């Protein structure tokens, strides 16, 4: 036998509990789908297949992907030799993940996108609002993932740390959105970015979505420099907030430089804000996320 090959052996008990983890994950995805329908108070099947509401589909897809990211984190974090304990951990993290995603979306709707009714816009087939909703859900999940992997153990202290990181997540998303709204107003005669999104500006939604996802990866990069102290609740929170904002601003600066170098001579304000150039907005999104991923790679 070739000595370079690594043989993987699994006991029947390990295979049984791995299968149980997969069943739990599938049931949690079904639960997320059900919770989404209860939350929106509509017939999801009718919206998806009867009315062919693309915006509704984008929104529910983001919820399922966000939960999958958190389940990925729970599976990666599980280190106990007790397979039953790992399955319980998967279940608990999944339920907590559903709650955090829903609370995060609720706070985002009421506090960040405070000038519009997201539910009404999505039911009215507004793809722009659905894209922003999609980006915010996935961004929240990515940031929660970074907190889950940062904590140690599975106890009340790690739970408080996760909640602290969740608060920081929402705070950073709020600051990010307000900074972009301020930039948009300055470049567009004090027009409201949220009002423009309501009018269906897809390019702006892609640009803003890239900013939210870039912010999520920047916060993940910040987590690489934080040392976990189980009982240092206040310092954990303040350190998270400081480093998250620092890496977010650094991502913005690098993205600004990258856009000037990669897209020389192109007026992005005119192309994206005025001419609704989806292609250039996609390039902006890629550069913003790329710079954040670069930072994440450098500090990992």
Short mmCIF file of C-alpha atoms in Angstrom, two decimals:
data_model
loop_
_atom_site.label_atom_id
_atom_site.label_comp_id
_atom_site.label_asym_id
_atom_site.label_seq_id
_atom_site.Cartn_x
_atom_site.Cartn_y
_atom_site.Cartn_z
CA UNK A 1 0.00 0.00 0.00
CA UNK A 2 1.25 3.49 -0.84
CA UNK A 3 2.41 5.12 2.39
CA UNK A 4 1.35 8.56 1.05
CA UNK A 5 -2.29 7.55 1.14
CA UNK A 6 -4.23 8.30 4.27
CA UNK A 7 -6.84 5.76 5.26
CA UNK A 8 -9.92 7.18 6.92
CA UNK A 9 -11.81 4.86 9.22
CA UNK A 10 -15.19 5.50 10.71
CA UNK A 11 -16.84 3.46 13.40
CA UNK A 12 -20.51 2.50 12.96
CA UNK A 13 -21.34 4.82 15.88
CA UNK A 14 -19.55 7.75 14.23
CA UNK A 15 -21.36 7.16 10.95
CA UNK A 16 -24.67 6.99 12.81
CA UNK A 17 -24.18 10.34 14.50
CA UNK A 18 -22.79 11.97 11.35
CA UNK A 19 -26.00 10.88 9.67
CA UNK A 20 -27.95 12.30 12.60
CA UNK A 21 -26.19 15.65 12.13
CA UNK A 22 -27.23 15.69 8.47
CA UNK A 23 -30.84 14.88 9.41
CA UNK A 24 -30.81 17.68 12.00
CA UNK A 25 -29.46 20.12 9.40
CA UNK A 26 -32.17 19.16 6.90
CA UNK A 27 -34.90 19.51 9.53
CA UNK A 28 -33.55 22.92 10.51
CA UNK A 29 -33.68 24.06 6.89
CA UNK A 30 -37.31 22.92 6.73
CA UNK A 31 -37.93 24.81 9.99
CA UNK A 32 -36.33 27.94 8.52
CA UNK A 33 -38.57 27.66 5.46
CA UNK A 34 -41.63 27.36 7.73
CA UNK A 35 -40.54 30.25 9.95
CA UNK A 36 -40.04 32.44 6.88
CA UNK A 37 -43.62 31.75 5.78
CA UNK A 38 -44.98 32.54 9.25
CA UNK A 39 -42.86 35.71 9.40
CA UNK A 40 -44.10 37.02 6.03
CA UNK A 41 -47.68 35.80 6.61
CA UNK A 42 -48.12 34.63 3.02
CA UNK A 43 -48.37 31.35 1.14
CA UNK A 44 -44.75 30.75 0.17
CA UNK A 45 -45.56 28.12 -2.45
CA UNK A 46 -47.97 30.49 -4.16
CA UNK A 47 -45.38 33.28 -4.17
CA UNK A 48 -42.67 30.99 -5.55
CA UNK A 49 -44.50 28.92 -8.13
CA UNK A 50 -47.92 30.50 -8.51
CA UNK A 51 -47.01 34.16 -8.82
CA UNK A 52 -43.37 33.53 -9.82
CA UNK A 53 -42.24 36.25 -7.40
CA UNK A 54 -38.48 36.42 -8.02
CA UNK A 55 -37.96 38.87 -5.16
CA UNK A 56 -39.61 36.48 -2.70
CA UNK A 57 -37.45 33.63 -3.98
CA UNK A 58 -34.26 35.66 -3.55
CA UNK A 59 -35.26 36.57 -0.01
CA UNK A 60 -36.08 33.03 1.11
CA UNK A 61 -32.96 31.68 -0.61
CA UNK A 62 -30.83 34.08 1.42
CA UNK A 63 -32.42 32.83 4.66
CA UNK A 64 -31.64 29.22 3.78
CA UNK A 65 -28.07 30.05 2.75
CA UNK A 66 -27.55 32.11 5.91
CA UNK A 67 -28.68 29.19 8.07
CA UNK A 68 -26.45 26.82 6.10
CA UNK A 69 -23.46 29.07 6.86
CA UNK A 70 -24.22 28.89 10.58
CA UNK A 71 -24.68 25.11 10.43
CA UNK A 72 -21.35 24.88 8.62
CA UNK A 73 -19.79 26.79 11.51
CA UNK A 74 -21.44 24.54 14.10
CA UNK A 75 -20.21 21.40 12.33
CA UNK A 76 -16.70 22.83 12.02
CA UNK A 77 -16.61 23.94 15.65
CA UNK A 78 -17.77 20.61 17.09
CA UNK A 79 -14.76 18.95 18.69
CA UNK A 80 -16.21 16.78 21.39
CA UNK A 81 -15.49 13.06 21.21
CA UNK A 82 -19.06 12.51 22.40
CA UNK A 83 -20.97 12.25 19.11
CA UNK A 84 -24.33 12.77 20.81
CA UNK A 85 -23.02 16.02 22.32
CA UNK A 86 -21.97 17.15 18.85
CA UNK A 87 -25.45 16.48 17.50
CA UNK A 88 -27.02 18.41 20.39
CA UNK A 89 -24.60 21.25 19.71
CA UNK A 90 -25.60 21.24 16.04
CA UNK A 91 -29.28 21.41 17.01
CA UNK A 92 -28.78 24.22 19.53
CA UNK A 93 -26.63 26.31 17.22
CA UNK A 94 -29.12 25.78 14.41
CA UNK A 95 -32.09 26.97 16.49
CA UNK A 96 -30.08 29.91 17.85
CA UNK A 97 -28.97 30.67 14.30
CA UNK A 98 -32.56 30.81 13.08
CA UNK A 99 -33.45 33.18 15.93
CA UNK A 100 -30.42 35.42 15.33
CA UNK A 101 -31.04 35.58 11.58
CA UNK A 102 -34.68 36.53 12.12
CA UNK A 103 -33.88 39.05 14.86
CA UNK A 104 -31.07 40.45 12.73
CA UNK A 105 -33.35 40.88 9.73
CA UNK A 106 -36.02 42.47 11.91
CA UNK A 107 -33.56 44.97 13.41
CA UNK A 108 -32.06 45.62 9.96
CA UNK A 109 -35.53 46.34 8.58
CA UNK A 110 -36.56 48.61 11.44
CA UNK A 111 -33.27 50.36 12.18
CA UNK A 112 -31.10 50.23 9.05
CA UNK A 113 -33.66 50.28 6.23
CA UNK A 114 -36.01 52.44 8.26
CA UNK A 115 -37.54 54.39 5.37
CA UNK A 116 -39.28 51.49 3.64
CA UNK A 117 -41.47 48.44 4.26
CA UNK A 118 -39.29 45.55 3.14
CA UNK A 119 -42.05 42.94 3.35
CA UNK A 120 -44.38 44.98 1.20
CA UNK A 121 -41.64 45.73 -1.31
CA UNK A 122 -40.69 42.06 -1.69
CA UNK A 123 -44.31 41.00 -2.09
CA UNK A 124 -44.53 43.72 -4.76
CA UNK A 125 -41.68 41.99 -6.64
CA UNK A 126 -39.03 44.62 -5.90
CA UNK A 127 -35.83 42.76 -6.81
CA UNK A 128 -33.61 45.63 -5.64
CA UNK A 129 -34.90 45.39 -2.07
CA UNK A 130 -34.67 41.59 -2.23
CA UNK A 131 -31.00 41.79 -3.26
CA UNK A 132 -30.19 44.08 -0.34
CA UNK A 133 -32.13 41.78 1.98
CA UNK A 134 -30.18 38.82 0.58
CA UNK A 135 -26.81 40.53 1.12
CA UNK A 136 -27.69 41.61 4.66
CA UNK A 137 -28.85 38.09 5.66
CA UNK A 138 -25.71 36.43 4.32
CA UNK A 139 -23.52 39.15 5.83
CA UNK A 140 -25.13 38.61 9.24
CA UNK A 141 -24.54 34.86 8.95
CA UNK A 142 -20.88 35.32 7.95
CA UNK A 143 -20.28 37.59 10.94
CA UNK A 144 -22.08 35.20 13.30
CA UNK A 145 -19.88 32.42 11.91
CA UNK A 146 -16.75 34.40 12.81
CA UNK A 147 -18.05 34.82 16.36
CA UNK A 148 -18.91 31.13 16.71
CA UNK A 149 -15.44 30.08 15.61
CA UNK A 150 -13.86 32.71 17.88
CA UNK A 151 -15.51 31.43 21.06
CA UNK A 152 -14.35 28.39 22.97
CA UNK A 153 -16.51 25.80 24.64
CA UNK A 154 -20.26 25.42 24.68
CA UNK A 155 -21.53 27.20 27.80
CA UNK A 156 -23.15 30.42 29.06
CA UNK A 157 -19.95 32.40 28.50
CA UNK A 158 -19.74 31.45 24.84
CA UNK A 159 -23.44 32.25 24.51
CA UNK A 160 -22.91 35.76 25.88
CA UNK A 161 -19.92 36.18 23.55
CA UNK A 162 -22.08 35.21 20.56
CA UNK A 163 -24.73 37.76 21.57
CA UNK A 164 -22.04 40.43 21.99
CA UNK A 165 -20.70 39.69 18.54
CA UNK A 166 -24.25 39.82 17.18
CA UNK A 167 -24.73 43.32 18.62
CA UNK A 168 -21.45 44.41 17.02
CA UNK A 169 -22.61 42.89 13.73
CA UNK A 170 -25.76 45.01 13.66
CA UNK A 171 -23.87 48.14 14.75
CA UNK A 172 -21.30 47.76 11.96
CA UNK A 173 -24.02 47.16 9.35
CA UNK A 174 -25.84 50.28 10.53
CA UNK A 175 -22.71 52.42 10.30
CA UNK A 176 -21.84 50.95 6.88
CA UNK A 177 -25.30 51.71 5.50
CA UNK A 178 -25.36 55.24 6.89
CA UNK A 179 -21.94 56.00 5.39
CA UNK A 180 -23.11 54.80 1.98
CA UNK A 181 -26.34 56.78 2.30
CA UNK A 182 -24.35 59.90 3.08
CA UNK A 183 -22.09 59.33 0.08
CA UNK A 184 -25.10 58.73 -2.15
CA UNK A 185 -26.85 61.90 -0.96
CA UNK A 186 -23.74 64.01 -1.56
CA UNK A 187 -23.39 62.70 -5.12
CA UNK A 188 -27.10 62.84 -6.00
CA UNK A 189 -28.42 66.20 -4.79
CA UNK A 190 -29.52 64.86 -1.37
CA UNK A 191 -31.63 62.09 -2.89
CA UNK A 192 -32.35 59.18 -0.52
CA UNK A 193 -30.62 55.88 -1.29
CA UNK A 194 -33.49 53.96 0.26
CA UNK A 195 -36.04 55.81 -1.89
CA UNK A 196 -34.01 54.97 -4.99
CA UNK A 197 -33.92 51.29 -3.99
CA UNK A 198 -37.70 51.37 -3.63
CA UNK A 199 -37.84 52.66 -7.21
CA UNK A 200 -36.07 49.48 -8.31
CA UNK A 201 -32.44 50.50 -8.88
CA UNK A 202 -30.77 47.09 -9.24
CA UNK A 203 -27.25 48.45 -9.84
CA UNK A 204 -27.35 50.37 -6.56
CA UNK A 205 -28.61 47.25 -4.76
CA UNK A 206 -25.68 45.22 -6.11
CA UNK A 207 -23.22 47.94 -5.12
CA UNK A 208 -24.66 48.16 -1.61
CA UNK A 209 -24.85 44.37 -1.29
CA UNK A 210 -21.16 44.13 -2.10
CA UNK A 211 -20.44 46.66 0.60
CA UNK A 212 -22.39 44.64 3.18
CA UNK A 213 -20.67 41.38 2.22
CA UNK A 214 -17.28 43.09 2.22
CA UNK A 215 -18.06 44.38 5.69
CA UNK A 216 -18.88 40.84 6.83
CA UNK A 217 -15.53 39.51 5.65
CA UNK A 218 -13.78 42.50 7.23
CA UNK A 219 -15.39 41.68 10.58
CA UNK A 220 -14.28 38.07 10.11
CA UNK A 221 -10.73 39.34 9.60
CA UNK A 222 -10.97 41.34 12.81
CA UNK A 223 -11.91 38.19 14.74
CA UNK A 224 -8.54 36.66 13.86
CA UNK A 225 -6.78 39.24 16.06
CA UNK A 226 -9.06 38.95 19.08
CA UNK A 227 -8.22 36.76 22.04
CA UNK A 228 -11.21 35.09 23.65
CA UNK A 229 -11.70 35.76 27.37
CA UNK A 230 -14.81 33.92 28.58
CA UNK A 231 -15.75 36.28 31.43
CA UNK A 232 -14.47 39.60 30.00
CA UNK A 233 -17.85 40.57 28.60
CA UNK A 234 -17.34 44.32 28.28
CA UNK A 235 -13.81 44.18 26.91
CA UNK A 236 -14.84 41.49 24.42
CA UNK A 237 -17.64 43.72 23.16
CA UNK A 238 -15.51 46.87 22.93
CA UNK A 239 -12.59 45.06 21.29
CA UNK A 240 -14.94 43.49 18.75
CA UNK A 241 -16.47 46.86 17.94
CA UNK A 242 -13.13 48.66 17.62
CA UNK A 243 -11.43 46.08 15.41
CA UNK A 244 -14.56 45.47 13.34
CA UNK A 245 -14.86 49.18 12.51
CA UNK A 246 -11.13 49.46 11.90
CA UNK A 247 -11.08 46.58 9.41
CA UNK A 248 -14.30 47.81 7.77
CA UNK A 249 -12.82 51.27 7.17
CA UNK A 250 -9.60 49.69 5.95
CA UNK A 251 -11.62 47.58 3.50
CA UNK A 252 -13.36 50.72 2.22
CA UNK A 253 -10.02 52.45 1.70
CA UNK A 254 -8.50 49.49 -0.14
CA UNK A 255 -11.64 49.09 -2.26
CA UNK A 256 -11.52 52.79 -3.19
CA UNK A 257 -7.88 52.44 -4.29
CA UNK A 258 -8.62 49.21 -6.19
CA UNK A 259 -11.49 50.81 -8.10
CA UNK A 260 -9.28 53.75 -9.10
CA UNK A 261 -6.59 51.38 -10.39
CA UNK A 262 -8.79 48.74 -12.02
CA UNK A 263 -11.39 51.13 -13.46
CA UNK A 264 -9.35 54.20 -14.48
CA UNK A 265 -11.22 57.05 -16.14
CA UNK A 266 -14.68 55.66 -15.33
CA UNK A 267 -17.12 57.86 -13.41
CA UNK A 268 -18.75 55.30 -11.14
CA UNK A 269 -21.26 57.77 -9.74
CA UNK A 270 -22.59 58.53 -13.20
CA UNK A 271 -22.50 54.92 -14.35
CA UNK A 272 -24.06 53.27 -11.30
CA UNK A 273 -26.21 55.97 -9.69
CA UNK A 274 -27.46 57.68 -12.84
CA UNK A 275 -27.20 55.14 -15.67
CA UNK A 276 -27.93 52.03 -13.56
CA UNK A 277 -24.94 50.14 -14.96
CA UNK A 278 -25.32 46.68 -13.41
CA UNK A 279 -22.04 45.47 -14.92
CA UNK A 280 -19.92 48.14 -13.26
CA UNK A 281 -21.82 47.72 -9.99
CA UNK A 282 -20.90 44.03 -10.11
CA UNK A 283 -17.23 44.93 -10.64
CA UNK A 284 -17.43 47.26 -7.63
CA UNK A 285 -18.96 44.48 -5.56
CA UNK A 286 -16.19 42.08 -6.58
CA UNK A 287 -13.45 44.56 -5.73
CA UNK A 288 -14.95 45.42 -2.34
CA UNK A 289 -15.34 41.77 -1.39
CA UNK A 290 -11.92 40.98 -2.84
CA UNK A 291 -10.14 43.54 -0.67
CA UNK A 292 -11.95 42.25 2.42
CA UNK A 293 -10.99 38.66 1.57
CA UNK A 294 -7.40 39.80 1.07
CA UNK A 295 -7.35 41.26 4.58
CA UNK A 296 -8.93 38.07 5.93
CA UNK A 297 -6.24 36.01 4.26
CA UNK A 298 -3.43 38.22 5.54
CA UNK A 299 -4.45 37.98 9.19
CA UNK A 300 -5.57 34.34 9.21
#
